[in-house]
Coordinates of C-alpha atoms in Angstrom, one line a residue:
M233 CA 89.9 33.4 103.7
I234 CA 93.0 34.9 102.2
M235 CA 94.2 36.7 99.1
K236 CA 91.2 37.3 96.9
K237 CA 92.1 36.2 93.3
I238 CA 95.6 35.2 94.1
K239 CA 94.7 31.9 95.6
I240 CA 92.5 31.2 92.5
A241 CA 95.2 32.3 90.1
I242 CA 97.9 30.1 91.8
L243 CA 100.6 32.7 92.0
S244 CA 103.8 32.0 90.1
L245 CA 107.2 33.0 91.2
L246 CA 109.2 35.3 88.8
V247 CA 112.6 33.6 88.6
A248 CA 115.5 35.3 86.9
A249 CA 118.3 37.5 87.8
F250 CA 117.6 41.1 88.6
F251 CA 114.2 41.7 87.1
G252 CA 113.2 38.2 86.1
C253 CA 111.6 38.6 82.7
D254 CA 110.8 42.1 81.7
Q255 CA 107.5 43.0 83.4
D256 CA 106.0 45.4 80.8
D257 CA 105.3 45.5 77.1
N258 CA 108.6 43.8 76.3
I259 CA 107.6 40.6 78.2
N260 CA 108.9 38.3 75.4
T261 CA 112.3 39.9 75.1
T262 CA 115.3 38.0 76.4
F263 CA 117.9 40.0 78.2
N264 CA 121.5 38.8 78.4
N265 CA 123.9 40.4 80.9
V266 CA 126.9 40.6 78.5
S267 CA 125.8 40.8 74.9
G268 CA 122.0 41.0 74.9
Q269 CA 119.7 43.9 74.8
S270 CA 119.7 46.1 77.9
L271 CA 116.6 46.5 80.0
V272 CA 116.7 49.7 82.1
A273 CA 114.3 49.7 85.1
F274 CA 113.6 50.8 88.6
A275 CA 114.7 48.2 91.1
G276 CA 111.4 48.3 92.9
P277 CA 107.9 49.8 92.6
S278 CA 108.0 52.4 95.4
S279 CA 110.0 53.9 98.3
N280 CA 109.4 56.3 101.2
L281 CA 110.8 59.7 101.7
A282 CA 110.3 60.6 105.4
V283 CA 110.9 64.3 106.1
V284 CA 111.4 65.4 109.7
I285 CA 108.9 68.1 110.8
D286 CA 110.5 71.5 110.0
G287 CA 113.5 69.6 108.8
T288 CA 114.8 67.4 105.9
G289 CA 115.0 63.9 104.7
T290 CA 116.5 61.9 101.8
V291 CA 116.0 58.7 99.8
D292 CA 118.0 56.9 97.2
V293 CA 116.0 55.3 94.4
Q294 CA 117.8 52.4 92.7
I295 CA 117.9 52.1 88.9
E296 CA 119.2 48.9 87.3
V297 CA 120.3 47.7 83.9
T298 CA 120.6 44.1 82.9
T299 CA 123.9 44.4 81.0
V300 CA 127.4 45.3 82.2
S301 CA 129.6 47.8 80.3
D302 CA 133.2 48.9 80.4
S303 CA 132.1 52.6 80.4
D304 CA 129.8 54.7 82.5
R305 CA 126.2 54.8 81.4
T306 CA 123.5 57.4 82.2
V307 CA 119.7 57.2 82.7
T308 CA 117.5 60.2 82.8
V309 CA 114.4 60.3 85.0
S310 CA 111.4 62.5 84.7
I311 CA 108.5 63.4 87.0
D312 CA 105.1 62.1 85.9
E313 CA 102.2 64.6 85.9
S314 CA 100.2 62.3 88.1
S315 CA 102.5 63.2 91.1
T316 CA 100.6 64.9 94.0
A317 CA 103.6 66.2 96.1
A318 CA 104.3 69.9 95.9
A319 CA 107.5 70.7 94.1
E320 CA 108.7 73.0 96.9
N321 CA 109.1 69.9 99.2
Y322 CA 111.7 67.9 97.2
S323 CA 114.6 68.3 94.8
F324 CA 117.2 66.3 92.9
A325 CA 120.9 66.9 92.7
S326 CA 120.4 65.8 89.1
N327 CA 117.7 63.8 87.3
M328 CA 120.5 62.0 85.4
V329 CA 121.7 58.9 87.1
T330 CA 125.2 57.4 86.4
I331 CA 125.7 53.7 86.3
P332 CA 129.4 53.3 86.7
A333 CA 131.5 51.1 84.4
G334 CA 131.4 47.5 85.5
Q335 CA 128.2 48.0 87.6
Y336 CA 124.6 47.1 87.1
S337 CA 122.9 49.9 89.1
G338 CA 123.0 53.6 90.1
F339 CA 121.0 55.7 92.5
L340 CA 118.8 58.8 92.1
T341 CA 119.0 60.8 95.3
I342 CA 115.9 62.8 96.2
N343 CA 116.2 65.4 99.0
G344 CA 113.1 66.4 101.0
V345 CA 112.5 69.6 102.9
D346 CA 109.5 70.4 105.1
N347 CA 108.1 73.5 103.4
S348 CA 104.6 72.1 103.3
V349 CA 105.0 68.3 103.7
E350 CA 101.8 66.6 105.0
P351 CA 101.7 63.8 107.7
Q352 CA 99.8 61.7 105.2
A353 CA 101.8 60.5 102.2
E354 CA 101.8 62.4 98.9
T355 CA 103.5 61.0 95.8
I356 CA 106.4 61.7 93.5
V357 CA 105.8 59.5 90.4
L358 CA 109.0 58.8 88.4
N359 CA 109.4 57.6 84.8
I360 CA 112.6 56.4 83.1
Q361 CA 112.8 58.9 80.2
E362 CA 116.0 57.9 78.3
S363 CA 119.3 56.1 78.6
N364 CA 122.6 55.9 76.6
A365 CA 123.0 52.2 77.4
N366 CA 123.6 50.1 74.3
N367 CA 120.4 48.7 72.7
A368 CA 118.5 50.1 75.7
T369 CA 114.9 49.1 76.3
L370 CA 113.3 51.4 78.8
S371 CA 110.8 49.8 81.3
L372 CA 107.4 51.5 81.3
I373 CA 106.9 50.6 85.0
Q374 CA 106.9 53.7 87.1
H375 CA 108.4 54.2 90.6
T376 CA 106.4 56.0 93.3
V377 CA 108.1 57.9 96.1
N378 CA 105.8 58.4 99.1
I379 CA 106.8 61.7 100.8
F380 CA 105.4 62.4 104.3
Q381 CA 106.2 64.2 107.5
I382 CA 107.6 62.5 110.6
C383 CA 107.8 63.6 114.2
P384 CA 109.9 62.5 117.1
V385 CA 108.7 59.2 118.7
P386 CA 109.6 57.8 122.1
S387 CA 112.1 54.9 121.7
D388 CA 109.8 52.5 123.6
Y389 CA 106.6 53.2 121.6
L390 CA 105.2 50.3 119.6
V391 CA 108.1 48.0 120.7
G392 CA 107.8 44.5 122.1
D393 CA 105.3 41.6 121.6
Y394 CA 102.0 42.0 119.7
I395 CA 99.4 39.8 118.0
L396 CA 98.9 40.6 114.3
T397 CA 95.6 40.0 112.5
D398 CA 95.2 40.9 108.9
S399 CA 91.7 41.8 107.5
N400 CA 92.4 39.9 104.2
G401 CA 94.8 37.3 105.5
N402 CA 97.9 38.7 103.7
F403 CA 99.8 38.3 107.0
G404 CA 97.6 35.8 108.7
V405 CA 95.3 35.9 111.7
N406 CA 96.4 35.8 115.4
V407 CA 100.1 35.8 114.6
P408 CA 102.5 36.7 117.4
V409 CA 105.2 39.2 116.3
T410 CA 108.0 41.0 118.0
I411 CA 108.4 44.7 117.0
S412 CA 111.8 46.5 117.3
V413 CA 113.2 50.0 116.4
D414 CA 115.0 50.2 113.1
P415 CA 118.6 51.0 114.1
S416 CA 119.0 53.2 111.0
E417 CA 115.8 55.2 111.5
S418 CA 114.3 55.8 114.9
T419 CA 110.8 56.4 113.6
N420 CA 110.7 53.0 111.8
R421 CA 109.4 49.8 113.5
L422 CA 110.4 46.4 112.2
F423 CA 109.0 42.9 112.6
V424 CA 109.1 39.6 110.7
A425 CA 105.9 37.9 109.5
A426 CA 104.8 35.3 106.9
F427 CA 103.4 37.0 103.8
L428 CA 100.7 35.2 101.9
P429 CA 100.6 32.4 104.6
G430 CA 99.1 29.1 103.5
S431 CA 99.8 29.7 99.8
S432 CA 102.5 28.0 97.7
V433 CA 104.6 31.2 97.8
E434 CA 104.4 31.8 101.6
T435 CA 107.5 33.8 102.5
D436 CA 108.8 35.4 105.7
V437 CA 109.4 39.1 105.2
Q438 CA 110.7 42.0 107.3
V439 CA 107.8 44.5 107.6
V440 CA 108.8 48.2 107.8
L441 CA 106.3 50.5 109.5
T442 CA 107.1 54.2 109.6
L443 CA 105.6 56.4 112.3
G444 CA 104.7 59.6 110.5
C445 CA 103.2 62.5 112.5
N446 CA 100.4 60.5 114.0
F447 CA 100.0 58.3 110.9
F448 CA 101.2 54.8 110.2
N449 CA 102.9 54.3 106.8
L450 CA 103.6 50.8 105.7
G451 CA 106.7 50.1 103.5
T452 CA 106.3 48.1 100.3
V453 CA 106.2 44.3 100.5
D454 CA 107.1 42.7 97.2
I455 CA 108.2 39.0 97.0
N456 CA 108.0 38.9 93.1
V457 CA 104.8 36.9 92.8
T458 CA 102.2 37.6 90.1
C459 CA 98.9 36.6 88.7
T460 CA 99.5 38.0 85.2
Q461 CA 103.3 37.8 84.9
V462 CA 103.2 41.5 83.8
T463 CA 103.3 43.2 87.2
S464 CA 103.6 41.9 90.8
F465 CA 101.2 41.5 93.6
I466 CA 102.5 44.1 96.1
I467 CA 101.2 45.8 99.2
G468 CA 102.3 49.3 100.3
S469 CA 101.4 52.6 101.7
A470 CA 97.7 53.6 101.8
G471 CA 98.7 57.2 101.2
A472 CA 95.8 59.5 102.1
S473 CA 94.0 56.6 103.7
N474 CA 96.8 55.8 106.2
S475 CA 95.5 55.2 109.7
M476 CA 96.4 57.1 112.8
Y477 CA 98.1 56.3 116.1
D478 CA 98.2 57.9 119.5
L479 CA 101.5 58.3 121.3
N480 CA 99.7 58.2 124.7
D481 CA 98.1 54.8 124.0
D482 CA 100.3 51.7 123.9
E483 CA 99.4 49.7 127.0
V484 CA 98.7 46.0 127.2
G485 CA 95.5 45.4 125.2
T486 CA 95.9 48.4 123.0
V487 CA 94.9 47.7 119.4
H488 CA 96.7 49.6 116.6
T489 CA 95.2 49.5 113.1
V490 CA 97.5 49.8 110.2
N491 CA 95.9 50.6 106.8
Y492 CA 97.7 49.6 103.6
L493 CA 97.0 49.4 99.8
E494 CA 96.6 45.8 98.6
D495 CA 97.8 44.9 95.1
V496 CA 99.4 48.3 94.4
E497 CA 99.8 47.5 90.7
A498 CA 96.4 45.9 90.3
D499 CA 98.0 42.7 89.0
C500 CA 95.3 40.4 90.5
G501 CA 92.4 42.7 90.3
P502 CA 91.5 46.2 91.5
S503 CA 93.6 47.7 94.3
S504 CA 91.9 48.1 97.6
I505 CA 92.5 49.4 101.1
Q506 CA 93.0 46.7 103.7
N507 CA 94.4 46.7 107.2
F508 CA 96.1 44.6 109.9
T509 CA 95.8 45.1 113.7
L510 CA 98.6 44.9 116.2
T511 CA 97.4 44.1 119.8
K512 CA 99.9 44.7 122.5
I513 CA 100.4 41.7 124.9

Protein backbone atom coordinates (compact mmCIF):
# COMPACT_ATOMS: atom_id res chain seq x y z
CA MET A 1 0.00 0.00 0.00
CA ILE A 2 2.76 2.43 0.80
CA MET A 3 6.18 3.52 -0.35
CA LYS A 4 6.82 1.82 -3.69
CA LYS A 5 10.35 0.33 -3.64
CA ILE A 6 11.19 1.61 -0.17
CA LYS A 7 9.34 -1.16 1.61
CA ILE A 8 11.05 -3.77 -0.57
CA ALA A 9 14.48 -2.22 -0.11
CA ILE A 10 14.08 -2.06 3.69
CA LEU A 11 15.25 1.50 4.22
CA SER A 12 18.34 1.98 6.33
CA LEU A 13 18.97 4.92 8.62
CA LEU A 14 22.03 7.04 7.90
CA VAL A 15 23.66 7.37 11.28
CA ALA A 16 26.60 9.69 11.80
CA ALA A 17 27.20 13.21 12.91
CA PHE A 18 26.27 16.00 10.53
CA PHE A 19 26.10 14.22 7.20
CA GLY A 20 26.39 10.56 8.16
CA CYS A 21 28.69 9.09 5.60
CA ASP A 22 29.40 11.22 2.58
CA GLN A 23 26.47 10.71 0.21
CA ASP A 24 28.17 11.05 -3.15
CA ASP A 25 31.21 9.72 -4.99
CA ASN A 26 33.29 9.79 -1.80
CA ILE A 27 31.06 7.28 -0.01
CA ASN A 28 34.01 5.26 1.36
CA THR A 29 35.93 8.23 2.79
CA THR A 30 36.04 8.58 6.59
CA PHE A 31 35.66 12.15 7.87
CA ASN A 32 37.08 13.08 11.30
CA ASN A 33 35.98 16.34 12.89
CA VAL A 34 39.46 17.28 14.17
CA SER A 35 42.23 15.81 12.06
CA GLY A 36 40.50 14.07 9.18
CA GLN A 37 39.68 15.12 5.66
CA SER A 38 37.04 17.89 5.45
CA LEU A 39 33.77 17.24 3.66
CA VAL A 40 32.03 20.44 2.56
CA ALA A 41 28.33 20.06 1.79
CA PHE A 42 24.94 21.72 1.85
CA ALA A 43 23.05 20.93 5.06
CA GLY A 44 19.94 19.86 3.11
CA PRO A 45 18.74 19.17 -0.43
CA SER A 46 16.38 22.11 -0.88
CA SER A 47 14.83 25.23 0.62
CA ASN A 48 12.07 27.69 -0.22
CA LEU A 49 12.39 31.37 -1.09
CA ALA A 50 8.93 32.88 -0.74
CA VAL A 51 8.68 36.37 -2.28
CA VAL A 52 5.77 38.62 -1.35
CA ILE A 53 3.83 39.84 -4.39
CA ASP A 54 5.35 43.16 -5.52
CA GLY A 55 7.77 42.81 -2.59
CA THR A 56 10.75 40.84 -1.37
CA GLY A 57 11.81 37.71 0.50
CA THR A 58 14.96 36.07 1.81
CA VAL A 59 16.32 32.63 2.64
CA ASP A 60 19.51 31.39 4.32
CA VAL A 61 21.06 28.25 2.83
CA GLN A 62 23.25 26.42 5.34
CA ILE A 63 26.64 24.99 4.31
CA GLU A 64 28.51 22.64 6.64
CA VAL A 65 32.02 21.27 6.96
CA THR A 66 32.88 18.16 8.96
CA THR A 67 36.02 19.56 10.62
CA VAL A 68 36.62 22.43 13.02
CA SER A 69 39.34 25.03 12.46
CA ASP A 70 40.96 27.81 14.51
CA SER A 71 40.67 30.18 11.54
CA ASP A 72 37.86 31.29 9.24
CA ARG A 73 37.22 29.20 6.15
CA THR A 74 35.41 30.11 2.94
CA VAL A 75 33.19 28.20 0.54
CA THR A 76 32.31 29.51 -2.92
CA VAL A 77 28.91 28.64 -4.39
CA SER A 78 27.95 28.73 -8.06
CA ILE A 79 24.60 28.67 -9.88
CA ASP A 80 23.98 25.62 -12.02
CA GLU A 81 22.83 26.10 -15.60
CA SER A 82 19.82 23.86 -14.92
CA SER A 83 18.25 26.67 -12.84
CA THR A 84 14.91 27.92 -14.17
CA ALA A 85 14.45 31.12 -12.11
CA ALA A 86 15.06 34.45 -13.83
CA ALA A 87 18.21 36.18 -12.56
CA GLU A 88 16.29 39.45 -12.12
CA ASN A 89 14.33 37.86 -9.25
CA TYR A 90 17.18 37.05 -6.86
CA SER A 91 20.63 38.17 -5.75
CA PHE A 92 23.42 37.26 -3.33
CA ALA A 93 25.25 39.64 -1.05
CA SER A 94 28.17 37.37 -1.94
CA ASN A 95 28.52 33.87 -3.35
CA MET A 96 31.39 33.29 -0.92
CA VAL A 97 30.28 31.90 2.43
CA THR A 98 32.42 32.30 5.55
CA ILE A 99 32.49 29.53 8.15
CA PRO A 100 33.83 31.27 11.26
CA ALA A 101 36.70 29.87 13.30
CA GLY A 102 35.50 27.22 15.73
CA GLN A 103 32.26 26.67 13.80
CA TYR A 104 31.02 23.91 11.51
CA SER A 105 28.65 25.93 9.32
CA GLY A 106 27.91 29.19 7.56
CA PHE A 107 25.03 30.62 5.58
CA LEU A 108 24.48 31.79 2.03
CA THR A 109 21.82 34.51 2.07
CA ILE A 110 19.68 34.79 -1.06
CA ASN A 111 17.49 37.86 -1.50
CA GLY A 112 14.37 37.63 -3.66
CA VAL A 113 12.51 40.50 -5.33
CA ASP A 114 9.28 40.26 -7.30
CA ASN A 115 10.25 41.54 -10.71
CA SER A 116 8.71 38.56 -12.49
CA VAL A 117 8.38 35.85 -9.81
CA GLU A 118 5.69 33.28 -10.61
CA PRO A 119 3.18 31.77 -8.14
CA GLN A 120 4.42 28.32 -9.15
CA ALA A 121 7.92 27.50 -7.98
CA GLU A 122 10.96 27.97 -10.21
CA THR A 123 14.42 26.83 -9.20
CA ILE A 124 17.83 28.20 -8.29
CA VAL A 125 20.18 25.20 -8.36
CA LEU A 126 23.40 25.63 -6.38
CA ASN A 127 26.76 23.87 -6.55
CA ILE A 128 29.66 23.99 -4.12
CA GLN A 129 32.44 25.25 -6.36
CA GLU A 130 35.49 25.55 -4.13
CA SER A 131 36.68 25.91 -0.53
CA ASN A 132 39.89 26.79 1.28
CA ALA A 133 39.20 24.27 4.06
CA ASN A 134 42.17 21.98 4.68
CA ASN A 135 42.04 18.71 2.71
CA ALA A 136 38.60 19.71 1.46
CA THR A 137 36.40 17.25 -0.38
CA LEU A 138 33.51 19.06 -2.06
CA SER A 139 30.14 17.29 -2.09
CA LEU A 140 28.67 16.88 -5.55
CA ILE A 141 25.11 16.95 -4.20
CA GLN A 142 23.35 20.14 -5.31
CA HIS A 143 20.97 22.33 -3.35
CA THR A 144 17.73 23.52 -4.97
CA VAL A 145 16.07 26.76 -3.88
CA ASN A 146 12.40 26.94 -4.90
CA ILE A 147 11.46 30.57 -5.51
CA PHE A 148 7.80 31.51 -5.77
CA GLN A 149 5.34 34.34 -5.18
CA ILE A 150 3.15 34.56 -2.08
CA CYS A 151 0.06 36.67 -1.41
CA PRO A 152 -1.67 37.76 1.82
CA VAL A 153 -3.75 34.95 3.38
CA PRO A 154 -6.44 35.27 6.10
CA SER A 155 -5.13 34.10 9.47
CA ASP A 156 -7.95 31.56 9.86
CA TYR A 157 -7.59 29.94 6.44
CA LEU A 158 -6.49 26.28 6.49
CA VAL A 159 -6.34 26.25 10.29
CA GLY A 160 -7.87 23.67 12.63
CA ASP A 161 -8.67 19.96 12.37
CA TYR A 162 -8.42 18.01 9.11
CA ILE A 163 -8.24 14.40 7.89
CA LEU A 164 -5.10 13.63 5.85
CA THR A 165 -5.02 10.88 3.21
CA ASP A 166 -1.90 10.30 1.12
CA SER A 167 -2.14 8.90 -2.43
CA ASN A 168 0.95 6.71 -1.94
CA GLY A 169 0.80 6.21 1.81
CA ASN A 170 3.81 8.38 2.67
CA PHE A 171 1.72 10.10 5.37
CA GLY A 172 -0.86 7.37 5.85
CA VAL A 173 -4.60 7.23 5.20
CA ASN A 174 -7.44 8.84 7.21
CA VAL A 175 -5.02 10.46 9.64
CA PRO A 176 -6.35 13.30 11.87
CA VAL A 177 -4.05 16.34 11.93
CA THR A 178 -4.30 19.79 13.47
CA ILE A 179 -3.03 22.65 11.29
CA SER A 180 -1.72 25.94 12.72
CA VAL A 181 -0.15 29.15 11.42
CA ASP A 182 3.65 29.30 11.46
CA PRO A 183 4.45 32.05 14.01
CA SER A 184 7.48 33.09 11.95
CA GLU A 185 5.71 33.22 8.55
CA SER A 186 1.99 33.99 8.23
CA THR A 187 1.63 32.23 4.87
CA ASN A 188 3.00 28.93 6.22
CA ARG A 189 0.81 26.22 7.73
CA LEU A 190 2.24 23.59 10.09
CA PHE A 191 1.11 20.16 11.23
CA VAL A 192 2.69 17.00 12.62
CA ALA A 193 2.20 13.63 10.93
CA ALA A 194 3.92 10.24 10.79
CA PHE A 195 6.19 9.95 7.73
CA LEU A 196 6.50 6.47 6.19
CA PRO A 197 4.00 4.97 8.67
CA GLY A 198 4.11 1.24 9.15
CA SER A 199 7.76 1.01 8.11
CA SER A 200 10.78 0.36 10.33
CA VAL A 201 11.73 4.05 10.02
CA GLU A 202 8.33 5.61 10.79
CA THR A 203 9.00 9.11 12.16
CA ASP A 204 6.80 11.98 13.30
CA VAL A 205 7.71 15.10 11.31
CA GLN A 206 6.55 18.69 11.22
CA VAL A 207 5.14 19.35 7.77
CA VAL A 208 5.49 22.90 6.40
CA LEU A 209 2.97 23.93 3.77
CA THR A 210 3.44 27.35 2.18
CA LEU A 211 0.44 29.11 0.66
CA GLY A 212 1.75 30.77 -2.48
CA CYS A 213 -0.52 32.93 -4.64
CA ASN A 214 -3.28 30.32 -4.99
CA PHE A 215 -0.77 27.43 -5.00
CA PHE A 216 0.26 24.98 -2.28
CA ASN A 217 4.02 24.48 -1.91
CA LEU A 218 5.21 21.62 0.30
CA GLY A 219 8.46 22.02 2.21
CA THR A 220 11.12 19.31 2.05
CA VAL A 221 10.65 16.25 4.27
CA ASP A 222 13.92 14.38 4.82
CA ILE A 223 14.49 11.92 7.69
CA ASN A 224 17.79 10.57 6.35
CA VAL A 225 16.56 7.23 5.07
CA THR A 226 17.82 5.68 1.87
CA CYS A 227 17.55 2.75 -0.48
CA THR A 228 21.04 3.08 -1.98
CA GLN A 229 23.05 4.85 0.77
CA VAL A 230 24.08 7.40 -1.85
CA THR A 231 21.22 9.89 -1.63
CA SER A 232 18.12 10.06 0.58
CA PHE A 233 14.46 9.33 -0.01
CA ILE A 234 12.98 12.84 0.21
CA ILE A 235 9.69 14.48 -0.68
CA GLY A 236 9.31 18.16 -1.52
CA SER A 237 7.82 20.82 -3.74
CA ALA A 238 6.11 19.72 -6.96
CA GLY A 239 7.28 22.94 -8.63
CA ALA A 240 5.27 23.60 -11.80
CA SER A 241 2.92 20.76 -10.79
CA ASN A 242 1.95 22.33 -7.47
CA SER A 243 -1.81 22.19 -6.86
CA MET A 244 -4.11 25.17 -6.32
CA TYR A 245 -6.33 26.39 -3.48
CA ASP A 246 -9.29 28.78 -3.21
CA LEU A 247 -9.38 31.32 -0.37
CA ASN A 248 -13.19 31.29 -0.56
CA ASP A 249 -13.42 27.55 0.09
CA ASP A 250 -12.48 26.16 3.50
CA GLU A 251 -15.76 25.03 5.03
CA VAL A 252 -16.41 21.74 6.84
CA GLY A 253 -16.13 18.99 4.21
CA THR A 254 -13.81 20.98 1.92
CA VAL A 255 -11.10 18.78 0.41
CA HIS A 256 -7.73 20.42 -0.33
CA THR A 257 -5.32 18.50 -2.57
CA VAL A 258 -1.60 19.09 -2.08
CA ASN A 259 0.71 17.82 -4.84
CA TYR A 260 4.33 17.02 -4.03
CA LEU A 261 7.37 15.41 -5.65
CA GLU A 262 8.14 11.96 -4.22
CA ASP A 263 11.76 10.78 -4.05
CA VAL A 264 13.26 14.10 -5.12
CA GLU A 265 16.74 12.61 -5.58
CA ALA A 266 15.45 9.40 -7.26
CA ASP A 267 17.15 7.27 -4.61
CA CYS A 268 14.59 4.45 -4.66
CA GLY A 269 13.45 4.77 -8.26
CA PRO A 270 12.13 7.47 -10.61
CA SER A 271 10.71 10.61 -8.97
CA SER A 272 6.97 11.04 -9.34
CA ILE A 273 4.19 13.48 -8.51
CA GLN A 274 2.02 12.30 -5.61
CA ASN A 275 -0.49 14.11 -3.42
CA PHE A 276 -2.26 14.11 -0.10
CA THR A 277 -5.70 15.50 0.68
CA LEU A 278 -6.74 17.54 3.71
CA THR A 279 -10.46 17.34 4.47
CA LYS A 280 -11.78 19.90 6.97
CA ILE A 281 -13.77 18.43 9.87
